[in-house]
Each structure stands twice: as C-alpha cells, then as structure tokens.
Amino acid sequence: MARQLRPVATAWTKREREHALLTRWLEDQPAHALPVAVVTGPVGIGTSSLSERLPHELSGCYPGGQCYVDLRGQARGGPCPAP
C-alpha cells in the first residue's frame, strides 16, 4: 500500500477556512469518486502546509494509499516538463 506523503510541516499558517472547505468538499464526495483538489497561490501564503496537512488528516478515508507528486512549480528550472 502506497503511503507517499511528505511529512507535515511544523509551522501552520492559519489556513483554517481553506482547510475546512477542502475537508468538507472531500468528505462529501460519493464513495466511487476520485476527487482531485488543486491548491495554488503565491509563495509564502500557506499552500504547501495546507496541501501537506490535509492528506495526513484524511488518510483514513483513502485506505488504498496516498501519493505525493512535487510538480516543482516554484523550483529553479520551472515546473516538470510534459511527458
């Protein structure tokens, strides 16, 4: 079973509103759904901490495993090239 999540950051940037919205939306999905949420925003506003914390908290809802993919949006050299 794949459990490929990044560790949760110790610093939490007060994204409770977004956290609650995403949690509610994911929990409201039908059992057969494959929900995908995109978290985006400028550097330093908490997008990474939100996208790292939420999968850990909801991992029990996805017993088949979890996968983390770094798309390198802010990395030197730019995002991942298209396949």
GROMACS .gro file of C-alpha atoms in nm, residues 6-66:
model
   61
    6ARG     CA    1   0.556   1.433   0.274
    7PRO     CA    2   0.599   1.498   0.647
    8VAL     CA    3   0.364   1.759   0.790
    9ALA     CA    4   0.530   2.098   0.838
   10THR     CA    5   0.551   2.206   1.199
   11ALA     CA    6   0.457   2.564   1.112
   12TRP     CA    7   0.086   2.609   1.037
   13THR     CA    8  -0.010   2.926   0.856
   14LYS     CA    9  -0.367   2.969   0.979
   15ARG     CA   10  -0.543   2.831   0.673
   16GLU     CA   11  -0.839   2.705   0.879
   17ARG     CA   12  -1.103   2.840   0.638
   18GLU     CA   13  -0.949   2.671   0.334
   19HIS     CA   14  -0.880   2.359   0.540
   20ALA     CA   15  -1.246   2.336   0.643
   21LEU     CA   16  -1.372   2.396   0.287
   22LEU     CA   17  -1.147   2.130   0.138
   23THR     CA   18  -1.221   1.880   0.414
   24ARG     CA   19  -1.596   1.925   0.374
   25TRP     CA   20  -1.575   1.901  -0.007
   26LEU     CA   21  -1.365   1.583   0.005
   27GLU     CA   22  -1.585   1.419   0.268
   28ASP     CA   23  -1.898   1.499   0.062
   29GLN     CA   24  -1.773   1.311  -0.245
   30PRO     CA   25  -1.950   0.985  -0.334
   31ALA     CA   26  -1.767   0.664  -0.247
   32HIS     CA   27  -1.689   0.589  -0.613
   33ALA     CA   28  -1.541   0.935  -0.681
   34LEU     CA   29  -1.173   1.004  -0.739
   35PRO     CA   30  -1.156   1.363  -0.615
   36VAL     CA   31  -0.865   1.586  -0.708
   37ALA     CA   32  -0.809   1.920  -0.538
   38VAL     CA   33  -0.565   2.180  -0.665
   39VAL     CA   34  -0.416   2.420  -0.412
   40THR     CA   35  -0.247   2.716  -0.573
   41GLY     CA   36  -0.119   3.058  -0.475
   42PRO     CA   37   0.191   3.270  -0.439
   43VAL     CA   38   0.488   3.157  -0.235
   44GLY     CA   39   0.459   3.207   0.140
   45ILE     CA   40   0.081   3.207   0.195
   46GLY     CA   41   0.048   2.851   0.325
   47THR     CA   42  -0.041   2.648   0.017
   48SER     CA   43   0.227   2.388   0.091
   49SER     CA   44   0.139   2.350   0.458
   50LEU     CA   45  -0.229   2.312   0.369
   51SER     CA   46  -0.162   2.058   0.095
   52GLU     CA   47   0.070   1.860   0.322
   53ARG     CA   48  -0.151   1.861   0.634
   54LEU     CA   49  -0.485   1.770   0.478
   55PRO     CA   50  -0.384   1.435   0.322
   56HIS     CA   51  -0.241   1.318   0.655
   57GLU     CA   52  -0.563   1.404   0.835
   58LEU     CA   53  -0.781   1.235   0.572
   59SER     CA   54  -0.558   0.933   0.503
   60GLY     CA   55  -0.809   0.701   0.672
   61CYS     CA   56  -1.061   0.792   0.401
   62TYR     CA   57  -0.823   0.657   0.138
   63PRO     CA   58  -0.713   0.313   0.259
   64GLY     CA   59  -0.573   0.225  -0.084
   65GLY     CA   60  -0.287   0.467  -0.025
   66GLN     CA   61  -0.183   0.824  -0.084
   0.00000   0.00000   0.00000
